[in-house]
Amino acid sequence: MKSATLNENPPTESMPKHPDIPRHIAIIMDGNGRWAKERGLPRREGHRAGAESIREVMEACKELGVEYLTLYAFSSENWNRPEDEVQALMNLLDRFLDEQAKELDKQKVRLQAIGQLDRLPQKTRERLEKIMARTAGHRSMTLVLALSYGAREEIVAAAKALAEDALAGKISPAAIDGDAFASRLQTAGIPDPDLLVRTSGELRVSNFLLWQISYAEIVIVKKFWPDFRQGDLFDSVKEYQSRHRRFGAL
Ligand code: IPE
Ligand code: IPE
Ligand code: MG
């Protein structure tokens, strides 16, 4: 039987042309803390090192022609971490946004964000909104940051929106279908992920895109996120290309 996890071998350095490139790749960037611990460093150093992996993955996705890249950067549950770690993550997010402000524009990458953005510090939200507005017209790729994101919260909010629309007479309960529901999720307009990658070997989805990943191919990579390089992304895509997607049919 084929192994469900990758990276027992060194990663490939290049990617042969292949017609089946996932339109949307979603990544659960996990293992920063353990990466740091292995080196006797504070956890925030793992998060700092993880920012370099983000740059590499964005580059690799652009090169492949991936249209959407969604990165799980901070979950609703991550607010429960110690205050100094949350603070370090917010500072890194600010730094990432400052660095990427010009770069995303230059590379014609559109920035979007999903999650409870009103829970972010005001200055972080302002930075984010400014870049989103500035890059809204770009289409070489869309980078979606999941920030203070939880899929259950997103689903509950969509249910609430549907209930309000039904009460206001805008939609009849009988007309509520999958499309009506999906159009009230924060990912409305974004195709569902084709490939879901999780690093650090954990076999769980941790409240990420629960509705949207129904038919995503899942690839678990054993490396910690700060060790994830372009070649690992290429290997994950190759693994995806070796799968036979059936969507419940044959
Ligand atoms: C992923 O790494 C980054 C975030 C969740 C913000 P972790 O911080 O979860 O690192 P581990 O899983 O504890 O090693
Ligand atoms: C998921 O990782 C969240 C992000 C990668 C942002 P966690 O490390 O928070 O998830 P658990 O605690 O292992 O499920
Ligand atoms: Mg983790």
PDB file of C-alpha atoms and ligand atoms in Angstrom:
ATOM      1  CA  MET A   1       0.000   0.000   0.000  1.00  0.00           C
ATOM      2  CA  LYS A   2       1.166   3.488  -0.814  1.00  0.00           C
ATOM      3  CA  SER A   3       2.221   5.620   2.134  1.00  0.00           C
ATOM      4  CA  ALA A   4      -0.051   8.539   3.003  1.00  0.00           C
ATOM      5  CA  THR A   5       2.843  10.657   4.210  1.00  0.00           C
ATOM      6  CA  LEU A   6       5.623  12.250   2.227  1.00  0.00           C
ATOM      7  CA  ASN A   7       9.230  13.211   2.729  1.00  0.00           C
ATOM      8  CA  GLU A   8      11.007  10.096   3.719  1.00  0.00           C
ATOM      9  CA  ASN A   9      13.112  10.891   0.602  1.00  0.00           C
ATOM     10  CA  PRO A  10      14.821  14.158  -0.347  1.00  0.00           C
ATOM     11  CA  PRO A  11      12.439  16.530  -2.205  1.00  0.00           C
ATOM     12  CA  THR A  12      12.524  17.058  -5.970  1.00  0.00           C
ATOM     13  CA  GLU A  13      14.093  20.271  -7.119  1.00  0.00           C
ATOM     14  CA  SER A  14      11.986  20.826 -10.203  1.00  0.00           C
ATOM     15  CA  MET A  15       8.581  20.018 -11.490  1.00  0.00           C
ATOM     16  CA  PRO A  16       7.955  18.455 -14.901  1.00  0.00           C
ATOM     17  CA  LYS A  17       5.125  20.002 -16.948  1.00  0.00           C
ATOM     18  CA  HIS A  18       1.854  18.278 -16.140  1.00  0.00           C
ATOM     19  CA  PRO A  19      -1.657  19.170 -17.240  1.00  0.00           C
ATOM     20  CA  ASP A  20      -3.221  18.541 -13.825  1.00  0.00           C
ATOM     21  CA  ILE A  21      -2.226  21.437 -11.629  1.00  0.00           C
ATOM     22  CA  PRO A  22      -4.490  21.960  -8.598  1.00  0.00           C
ATOM     23  CA  ARG A  23      -6.416  25.209  -8.990  1.00  0.00           C
ATOM     24  CA  HIS A  24      -6.484  25.681  -5.241  1.00  0.00           C
ATOM     25  CA  ILE A  25      -3.970  24.473  -2.660  1.00  0.00           C
ATOM     26  CA  ALA A  26      -4.726  24.913   1.051  1.00  0.00           C
ATOM     27  CA  ILE A  27      -2.016  24.410   3.644  1.00  0.00           C
ATOM     28  CA  ILE A  28      -2.134  23.810   7.397  1.00  0.00           C
ATOM     29  CA  MET A  29       1.283  25.185   8.304  1.00  0.00           C
ATOM     30  CA  ASP A  30       2.064  23.162  11.414  1.00  0.00           C
ATOM     31  CA  GLY A  31       5.117  22.327  13.525  1.00  0.00           C
ATOM     32  CA  ASN A  32       6.795  25.699  14.113  1.00  0.00           C
ATOM     33  CA  GLY A  33       6.942  25.183  17.868  1.00  0.00           C
ATOM     34  CA  ARG A  34       8.433  21.681  17.646  1.00  0.00           C
ATOM     35  CA  TRP A  35      10.965  22.886  15.062  1.00  0.00           C
ATOM     36  CA  ALA A  36      12.131  25.513  17.573  1.00  0.00           C
ATOM     37  CA  LYS A  37      12.098  23.087  20.500  1.00  0.00           C
ATOM     38  CA  GLU A  38      14.359  20.665  18.637  1.00  0.00           C
ATOM     39  CA  ARG A  39      16.880  23.492  18.383  1.00  0.00           C
ATOM     40  CA  GLY A  40      16.505  24.701  21.960  1.00  0.00           C
ATOM     41  CA  LEU A  41      14.955  27.956  20.704  1.00  0.00           C
ATOM     42  CA  PRO A  42      11.841  29.803  21.880  1.00  0.00           C
ATOM     43  CA  ARG A  43       8.655  28.952  19.933  1.00  0.00           C
ATOM     44  CA  ARG A  44       8.541  32.389  18.325  1.00  0.00           C
ATOM     45  CA  GLU A  45      11.788  31.555  16.507  1.00  0.00           C
ATOM     46  CA  GLY A  46       9.943  28.680  14.865  1.00  0.00           C
ATOM     47  CA  HIS A  47       7.207  31.038  13.716  1.00  0.00           C
ATOM     48  CA  ARG A  48       9.851  33.445  12.402  1.00  0.00           C
ATOM     49  CA  ALA A  49      11.552  30.671  10.452  1.00  0.00           C
ATOM     50  CA  GLY A  50       8.167  29.581   9.085  1.00  0.00           C
ATOM     51  CA  ALA A  51       7.774  32.913   7.297  1.00  0.00           C
ATOM     52  CA  GLU A  52      10.552  31.891   4.894  1.00  0.00           C
ATOM     53  CA  SER A  53       8.615  28.735   3.988  1.00  0.00           C
ATOM     54  CA  ILE A  54       5.631  30.922   3.115  1.00  0.00           C
ATOM     55  CA  ARG A  55       7.735  32.899   0.644  1.00  0.00           C
ATOM     56  CA  GLU A  56       9.027  29.692  -0.950  1.00  0.00           C
ATOM     57  CA  VAL A  57       5.566  28.175  -1.266  1.00  0.00           C
ATOM     58  CA  MET A  58       4.101  31.332  -2.795  1.00  0.00           C
ATOM     59  CA  GLU A  59       6.902  31.332  -5.354  1.00  0.00           C
ATOM     60  CA  ALA A  60       6.412  27.633  -6.168  1.00  0.00           C
ATOM     61  CA  CYS A  61       2.639  28.031  -6.542  1.00  0.00           C
ATOM     62  CA  LYS A  62       3.067  30.968  -8.884  1.00  0.00           C
ATOM     63  CA  GLU A  63       5.558  29.009 -10.933  1.00  0.00           C
ATOM     64  CA  LEU A  64       3.147  26.085 -11.258  1.00  0.00           C
ATOM     65  CA  GLY A  65       0.187  28.270 -12.175  1.00  0.00           C
ATOM     66  CA  VAL A  66      -1.850  27.527  -9.038  1.00  0.00           C
ATOM     67  CA  GLU A  67      -4.712  30.060  -8.942  1.00  0.00           C
ATOM     68  CA  TYR A  68      -5.499  30.053  -5.215  1.00  0.00           C
ATOM     69  CA  LEU A  69      -3.239  29.402  -2.238  1.00  0.00           C
ATOM     70  CA  THR A  70      -4.894  29.403   1.186  1.00  0.00           C
ATOM     71  CA  LEU A  71      -2.637  29.426   4.236  1.00  0.00           C
ATOM     72  CA  TYR A  72      -3.881  28.596   7.730  1.00  0.00           C
ATOM     73  CA  ALA A  73      -1.855  31.119   9.692  1.00  0.00           C
ATOM     74  CA  PHE A  74      -3.854  31.533  12.910  1.00  0.00           C
ATOM     75  CA  SER A  75      -6.892  29.604  14.122  1.00  0.00           C
ATOM     76  CA  SER A  76      -9.759  30.726  16.363  1.00  0.00           C
ATOM     77  CA  GLU A  77      -8.368  28.314  18.947  1.00  0.00           C
ATOM     78  CA  ASN A  78      -4.849  29.784  18.707  1.00  0.00           C
ATOM     79  CA  TRP A  79      -6.133  32.768  20.767  1.00  0.00           C
ATOM     80  CA  ASN A  80      -5.954  30.339  23.708  1.00  0.00           C
ATOM     81  CA  ARG A  81      -2.150  30.221  23.541  1.00  0.00           C
ATOM     82  CA  PRO A  82      -0.041  32.211  26.042  1.00  0.00           C
ATOM     83  CA  GLU A  83      -0.284  35.957  25.489  1.00  0.00           C
ATOM     84  CA  ASP A  84       3.386  36.366  24.564  1.00  0.00           C
ATOM     85  CA  GLU A  85       3.098  33.770  21.793  1.00  0.00           C
ATOM     86  CA  VAL A  86      -0.066  35.392  20.404  1.00  0.00           C
ATOM     87  CA  GLN A  87       1.734  38.742  20.515  1.00  0.00           C
ATOM     88  CA  ALA A  88       4.770  37.306  18.695  1.00  0.00           C
ATOM     89  CA  LEU A  89       2.499  35.843  15.993  1.00  0.00           C
ATOM     90  CA  MET A  90       0.702  39.177  15.504  1.00  0.00           C
ATOM     91  CA  ASN A  91       4.035  40.987  15.263  1.00  0.00           C
ATOM     92  CA  LEU A  92       5.228  38.519  12.646  1.00  0.00           C
ATOM     93  CA  LEU A  93       2.001  38.968  10.735  1.00  0.00           C
ATOM     94  CA  ASP A  94       2.540  42.741  10.744  1.00  0.00           C
ATOM     95  CA  ARG A  95       6.076  42.266   9.511  1.00  0.00           C
ATOM     96  CA  PHE A  96       4.963  39.848   6.796  1.00  0.00           C
ATOM     97  CA  LEU A  97       2.298  42.287   5.616  1.00  0.00           C
ATOM     98  CA  ASP A  98       4.771  45.182   5.537  1.00  0.00           C
ATOM     99  CA  GLU A  99       7.261  43.138   3.547  1.00  0.00           C
ATOM    100  CA  GLN A 100       4.675  41.773   1.161  1.00  0.00           C
ATOM    101  CA  ALA A 101       2.773  45.014   0.562  1.00  0.00           C
ATOM    102  CA  LYS A 102       4.921  46.010  -2.436  1.00  0.00           C
ATOM    103  CA  GLU A 103       5.860  42.487  -3.447  1.00  0.00           C
ATOM    104  CA  LEU A 104       2.302  41.239  -3.889  1.00  0.00           C
ATOM    105  CA  ASP A 105       1.493  44.293  -5.971  1.00  0.00           C
ATOM    106  CA  LYS A 106       4.599  43.785  -8.121  1.00  0.00           C
ATOM    107  CA  GLN A 107       3.854  40.092  -8.592  1.00  0.00           C
ATOM    108  CA  LYS A 108       0.199  40.856  -9.403  1.00  0.00           C
ATOM    109  CA  VAL A 109      -0.991  38.662  -6.529  1.00  0.00           C
ATOM    110  CA  ARG A 110      -4.372  39.426  -4.975  1.00  0.00           C
ATOM    111  CA  LEU A 111      -4.541  39.186  -1.193  1.00  0.00           C
ATOM    112  CA  GLN A 112      -7.705  38.025   0.537  1.00  0.00           C
ATOM    113  CA  ALA A 113      -8.361  37.010   4.144  1.00  0.00           C
ATOM    114  CA  ILE A 114     -10.866  34.762   5.871  1.00  0.00           C
ATOM    115  CA  GLY A 115     -11.590  34.494   9.586  1.00  0.00           C
ATOM    116  CA  GLN A 116     -12.857  36.722  12.355  1.00  0.00           C
ATOM    117  CA  LEU A 117     -10.729  39.668  11.284  1.00  0.00           C
ATOM    118  CA  ASP A 118     -12.382  41.977  13.822  1.00  0.00           C
ATOM    119  CA  ARG A 119     -10.560  40.033  16.550  1.00  0.00           C
ATOM    120  CA  LEU A 120      -7.155  41.059  15.122  1.00  0.00           C
ATOM    121  CA  PRO A 121      -5.346  44.103  16.557  1.00  0.00           C
ATOM    122  CA  GLN A 122      -6.599  47.226  14.826  1.00  0.00           C
ATOM    123  CA  LYS A 123      -3.278  48.129  13.241  1.00  0.00           C
ATOM    124  CA  THR A 124      -2.907  44.637  11.813  1.00  0.00           C
ATOM    125  CA  ARG A 125      -6.398  44.777  10.356  1.00  0.00           C
ATOM    126  CA  GLU A 126      -5.715  48.161   8.820  1.00  0.00           C
ATOM    127  CA  ARG A 127      -2.521  46.898   7.166  1.00  0.00           C
ATOM    128  CA  LEU A 128      -4.388  43.888   5.865  1.00  0.00           C
ATOM    129  CA  GLU A 129      -7.287  45.913   4.503  1.00  0.00           C
ATOM    130  CA  LYS A 130      -4.959  48.343   2.771  1.00  0.00           C
ATOM    131  CA  ILE A 131      -3.128  45.566   0.913  1.00  0.00           C
ATOM    132  CA  MET A 132      -6.359  43.770   0.059  1.00  0.00           C
ATOM    133  CA  ALA A 133      -7.735  46.965  -1.470  1.00  0.00           C
ATOM    134  CA  ARG A 134      -4.503  47.662  -3.328  1.00  0.00           C
ATOM    135  CA  THR A 135      -4.263  44.168  -4.832  1.00  0.00           C
ATOM    136  CA  ALA A 136      -7.981  43.550  -5.428  1.00  0.00           C
ATOM    137  CA  GLY A 137      -7.604  43.761  -9.210  1.00  0.00           C
ATOM    138  CA  HIS A 138      -4.666  41.336  -9.483  1.00  0.00           C
ATOM    139  CA  ARG A 139      -5.138  37.867 -10.891  1.00  0.00           C
ATOM    140  CA  SER A 140      -1.758  36.151 -11.356  1.00  0.00           C
ATOM    141  CA  MET A 141      -2.620  34.302  -8.136  1.00  0.00           C
ATOM    142  CA  THR A 142      -4.864  34.798  -5.100  1.00  0.00           C
ATOM    143  CA  LEU A 143      -3.291  34.367  -1.681  1.00  0.00           C
ATOM    144  CA  VAL A 144      -5.931  33.733   0.988  1.00  0.00           C
ATOM    145  CA  LEU A 145      -4.752  34.130   4.581  1.00  0.00           C
ATOM    146  CA  ALA A 146      -6.849  32.326   7.192  1.00  0.00           C
ATOM    147  CA  LEU A 147      -6.483  34.538  10.260  1.00  0.00           C
ATOM    148  CA  SER A 148      -8.392  34.036  13.483  1.00  0.00           C
ATOM    149  CA  TYR A 149     -10.143  31.454  11.321  1.00  0.00           C
ATOM    150  CA  GLY A 150     -12.363  28.617  12.453  1.00  0.00           C
ATOM    151  CA  ALA A 151     -14.522  26.608  10.075  1.00  0.00           C
ATOM    152  CA  ARG A 152     -17.259  25.986  12.639  1.00  0.00           C
ATOM    153  CA  GLU A 153     -17.549  29.717  13.314  1.00  0.00           C
ATOM    154  CA  GLU A 154     -17.689  30.341   9.555  1.00  0.00           C
ATOM    155  CA  ILE A 155     -20.439  27.721   9.130  1.00  0.00           C
ATOM    156  CA  VAL A 156     -22.448  29.119  12.051  1.00  0.00           C
ATOM    157  CA  ALA A 157     -22.178  32.636  10.585  1.00  0.00           C
ATOM    158  CA  ALA A 158     -23.431  31.359   7.216  1.00  0.00           C
ATOM    159  CA  ALA A 159     -26.362  29.613   8.928  1.00  0.00           C
ATOM    160  CA  LYS A 160     -27.172  32.850  10.740  1.00  0.00           C
ATOM    161  CA  ALA A 161     -27.040  34.829   7.490  1.00  0.00           C
ATOM    162  CA  LEU A 162     -29.384  32.344   5.845  1.00  0.00           C
ATOM    163  CA  ALA A 163     -31.808  32.527   8.764  1.00  0.00           C
ATOM    164  CA  GLU A 164     -31.801  36.338   8.589  1.00  0.00           C
ATOM    165  CA  ASP A 165     -32.369  36.296   4.821  1.00  0.00           C
ATOM    166  CA  ALA A 166     -35.220  33.807   5.274  1.00  0.00           C
ATOM    167  CA  LEU A 167     -36.820  35.983   7.969  1.00  0.00           C
ATOM    168  CA  ALA A 168     -36.476  39.030   5.734  1.00  0.00           C
ATOM    169  CA  GLY A 169     -38.194  37.116   2.947  1.00  0.00           C
ATOM    170  CA  LYS A 170     -35.122  37.185   0.683  1.00  0.00           C
ATOM    171  CA  ILE A 171     -34.938  33.396   0.405  1.00  0.00           C
ATOM    172  CA  SER A 172     -37.508  30.720   1.167  1.00  0.00           C
ATOM    173  CA  PRO A 173     -36.326  27.837   3.379  1.00  0.00           C
ATOM    174  CA  ALA A 174     -37.237  25.453   0.559  1.00  0.00           C
ATOM    175  CA  ALA A 175     -34.808  27.252  -1.760  1.00  0.00           C
ATOM    176  CA  ILE A 176     -31.817  26.766   0.574  1.00  0.00           C
ATOM    177  CA  ASP A 177     -29.321  24.469  -1.118  1.00  0.00           C
ATOM    178  CA  GLY A 178     -25.560  23.910  -1.151  1.00  0.00           C
ATOM    179  CA  ASP A 179     -24.924  26.888  -3.407  1.00  0.00           C
ATOM    180  CA  ALA A 180     -27.043  29.191  -1.224  1.00  0.00           C
ATOM    181  CA  PHE A 181     -25.049  28.035   1.790  1.00  0.00           C
ATOM    182  CA  ALA A 182     -21.618  28.269   0.133  1.00  0.00           C
ATOM    183  CA  SER A 183     -22.372  31.779  -1.115  1.00  0.00           C
ATOM    184  CA  ARG A 184     -22.680  32.885   2.529  1.00  0.00           C
ATOM    185  CA  LEU A 185     -19.332  31.426   3.568  1.00  0.00           C
ATOM    186  CA  GLN A 186     -16.313  33.718   3.615  1.00  0.00           C
ATOM    187  CA  THR A 187     -14.866  31.698   0.753  1.00  0.00           C
ATOM    188  CA  ALA A 188     -17.757  32.588  -1.568  1.00  0.00           C
ATOM    189  CA  GLY A 189     -16.394  32.856  -5.096  1.00  0.00           C
ATOM    190  CA  ILE A 190     -13.272  30.836  -4.294  1.00  0.00           C
ATOM    191  CA  PRO A 191     -13.203  27.297  -5.744  1.00  0.00           C
ATOM    192  CA  ASP A 192     -12.915  24.495  -3.169  1.00  0.00           C
ATOM    193  CA  PRO A 193      -9.355  23.340  -2.452  1.00  0.00           C
ATOM    194  CA  ASP A 194      -8.196  20.479  -4.676  1.00  0.00           C
ATOM    195  CA  LEU A 195      -5.222  19.704  -2.475  1.00  0.00           C
ATOM    196  CA  LEU A 196      -4.934  20.042   1.302  1.00  0.00           C
ATOM    197  CA  VAL A 197      -1.418  19.800   2.720  1.00  0.00           C
ATOM    198  CA  ARG A 198      -0.640  19.522   6.412  1.00  0.00           C
ATOM    199  CA  THR A 199       2.930  19.576   7.683  1.00  0.00           C
ATOM    200  CA  SER A 200       4.407  18.047  10.856  1.00  0.00           C
ATOM    201  CA  GLY A 201       2.715  14.687  10.301  1.00  0.00           C
ATOM    202  CA  GLU A 202      -0.448  15.370  12.300  1.00  0.00           C
ATOM    203  CA  LEU A 203      -3.508  13.565  10.943  1.00  0.00           C
ATOM    204  CA  ARG A 204      -6.225  16.108  11.670  1.00  0.00           C
ATOM    205  CA  VAL A 205      -7.885  19.157  10.127  1.00  0.00           C
ATOM    206  CA  SER A 206      -8.061  21.365  13.247  1.00  0.00           C
ATOM    207  CA  ASN A 207     -11.195  23.353  12.308  1.00  0.00           C
ATOM    208  CA  PHE A 208      -9.931  24.323   8.833  1.00  0.00           C
ATOM    209  CA  LEU A 209     -12.287  24.745   5.845  1.00  0.00           C
ATOM    210  CA  LEU A 210     -14.589  21.929   6.973  1.00  0.00           C
ATOM    211  CA  TRP A 211     -17.203  22.564   4.293  1.00  0.00           C
ATOM    212  CA  GLN A 212     -14.750  23.332   1.489  1.00  0.00           C
ATOM    213  CA  ILE A 213     -12.416  20.314   1.815  1.00  0.00           C
ATOM    214  CA  SER A 214     -15.164  17.719   1.256  1.00  0.00           C
ATOM    215  CA  TYR A 215     -13.394  16.379  -1.834  1.00  0.00           C
ATOM    216  CA  ALA A 216      -9.868  17.740  -1.398  1.00  0.00           C
ATOM    217  CA  GLU A 217      -6.999  15.297  -1.756  1.00  0.00           C
ATOM    218  CA  ILE A 218      -5.116  15.232   1.545  1.00  0.00           C
ATOM    219  CA  VAL A 219      -1.338  15.054   1.685  1.00  0.00           C
ATOM    220  CA  ILE A 220       0.399  14.846   5.037  1.00  0.00           C
ATOM    221  CA  VAL A 221       4.043  15.877   5.067  1.00  0.00           C
ATOM    222  CA  LYS A 222       6.192  14.753   7.972  1.00  0.00           C
ATOM    223  CA  LYS A 223       8.468  17.804   7.997  1.00  0.00           C
ATOM    224  CA  PHE A 224       7.869  20.728  10.325  1.00  0.00           C
ATOM    225  CA  TRP A 225       6.662  23.844   8.517  1.00  0.00           C
ATOM    226  CA  PRO A 226       9.953  25.812   8.781  1.00  0.00           C
ATOM    227  CA  ASP A 227      11.686  22.953   6.910  1.00  0.00           C
ATOM    228  CA  PHE A 228       9.123  22.941   4.090  1.00  0.00           C
ATOM    229  CA  ARG A 229      10.706  24.073   0.813  1.00  0.00           C
ATOM    230  CA  GLN A 230       9.665  24.476  -2.829  1.00  0.00           C
ATOM    231  CA  GLY A 231      10.643  20.877  -3.525  1.00  0.00           C
ATOM    232  CA  ASP A 232       8.246  19.681  -0.823  1.00  0.00           C
ATOM    233  CA  LEU A 233       5.421  21.607  -2.453  1.00  0.00           C
ATOM    234  CA  PHE A 234       6.321  20.056  -5.815  1.00  0.00           C
ATOM    235  CA  ASP A 235       6.314  16.598  -4.208  1.00  0.00           C
ATOM    236  CA  SER A 236       2.902  17.256  -2.662  1.00  0.00           C
ATOM    237  CA  VAL A 237       1.555  18.264  -6.071  1.00  0.00           C
ATOM    238  CA  LYS A 238       3.076  15.137  -7.642  1.00  0.00           C
ATOM    239  CA  GLU A 239       1.367  13.028  -5.002  1.00  0.00           C
ATOM    240  CA  TYR A 240      -1.902  14.823  -5.833  1.00  0.00           C
ATOM    241  CA  GLN A 241      -1.359  14.099  -9.529  1.00  0.00           C
ATOM    242  CA  SER A 242      -0.958  10.388  -8.771  1.00  0.00           C
ATOM    243  CA  ARG A 243      -4.392  10.222  -7.122  1.00  0.00           C
ATOM    244  CA  HIS A 244      -7.588   9.243  -8.906  1.00  0.00           C
ATOM    245  CA  ARG A 245     -10.320  11.655  -7.866  1.00  0.00           C
ATOM    246  CA  ARG A 246     -13.707  10.004  -8.054  1.00  0.00           C
ATOM    247  CA  PHE A 247     -16.115  12.476  -6.400  1.00  0.00           C
ATOM    248  CA  GLY A 248     -18.322   9.581  -5.412  1.00  0.00           C
ATOM    249  CA  ALA A 249     -18.731   8.420  -9.003  1.00  0.00           C
ATOM    250  CA  LEU A 250     -16.377   6.145 -10.943  1.00  0.00           C
TER     251      LEU A 250
HETATM  252  C1  IPE B   1       1.966  26.277  13.467  1.00  0.00           C
HETATM  253  O1  IPE B   1       2.922  25.796  14.351  1.00  0.00           O
HETATM  254  C2  IPE B   1       1.716  27.765  13.616  1.00  0.00           C
HETATM  255  C3  IPE B   1       0.452  28.107  14.296  1.00  0.00           C
HETATM  256  C4  IPE B   1      -0.438  27.272  14.699  1.00  0.00           C
HETATM  257  C5  IPE B   1       0.197  29.510  14.535  1.00  0.00           C
HETATM  258  P1  IPE B   1       2.593  25.467  15.867  1.00  0.00           P
HETATM  259  O2  IPE B   1       2.777  26.714  16.652  1.00  0.00           O
HETATM  260  O3  IPE B   1       1.285  24.821  15.990  1.00  0.00           O
HETATM  261  O4  IPE B   1       3.755  24.459  16.222  1.00  0.00           O
HETATM  262  P2  IPE B   1       3.610  23.067  16.969  1.00  0.00           P
HETATM  263  O5  IPE B   1       2.525  22.310  16.275  1.00  0.00           O
HETATM  264  O6  IPE B   1       3.293  23.384  18.389  1.00  0.00           O
HETATM  265  O7  IPE B   1       4.943  22.418  16.802  1.00  0.00           O
HETATM  266  C1  IPE B   2      -3.667  24.441  13.200  1.00  0.00           C
HETATM  267  O1  IPE B   2      -2.550  24.092  13.919  1.00  0.00           O
HETATM  268  C2  IPE B   2      -3.732  25.939  13.062  1.00  0.00           C
HETATM  269  C3  IPE B   2      -2.733  26.551  12.204  1.00  0.00           C
HETATM  270  C4  IPE B   2      -1.825  25.920  11.506  1.00  0.00           C
HETATM  271  C5  IPE B   2      -2.787  27.977  12.115  1.00  0.00           C
HETATM  272  P1  IPE B   2      -2.609  23.859  15.514  1.00  0.00           P
HETATM  273  O2  IPE B   2      -1.240  23.495  15.930  1.00  0.00           O
HETATM  274  O3  IPE B   2      -3.219  25.038  16.158  1.00  0.00           O
HETATM  275  O4  IPE B   2      -3.618  22.639  15.620  1.00  0.00           O
HETATM  276  P2  IPE B   2      -3.677  21.472  16.699  1.00  0.00           P
HETATM  277  O5  IPE B   2      -3.713  22.127  18.049  1.00  0.00           O
HETATM  278  O6  IPE B   2      -2.455  20.652  16.507  1.00  0.00           O
HETATM  279  O7  IPE B   2      -4.913  20.722  16.350  1.00  0.00           O
HETATM  280 MG    MG B   3       0.619  22.925  15.924  1.00  0.00          MG
END
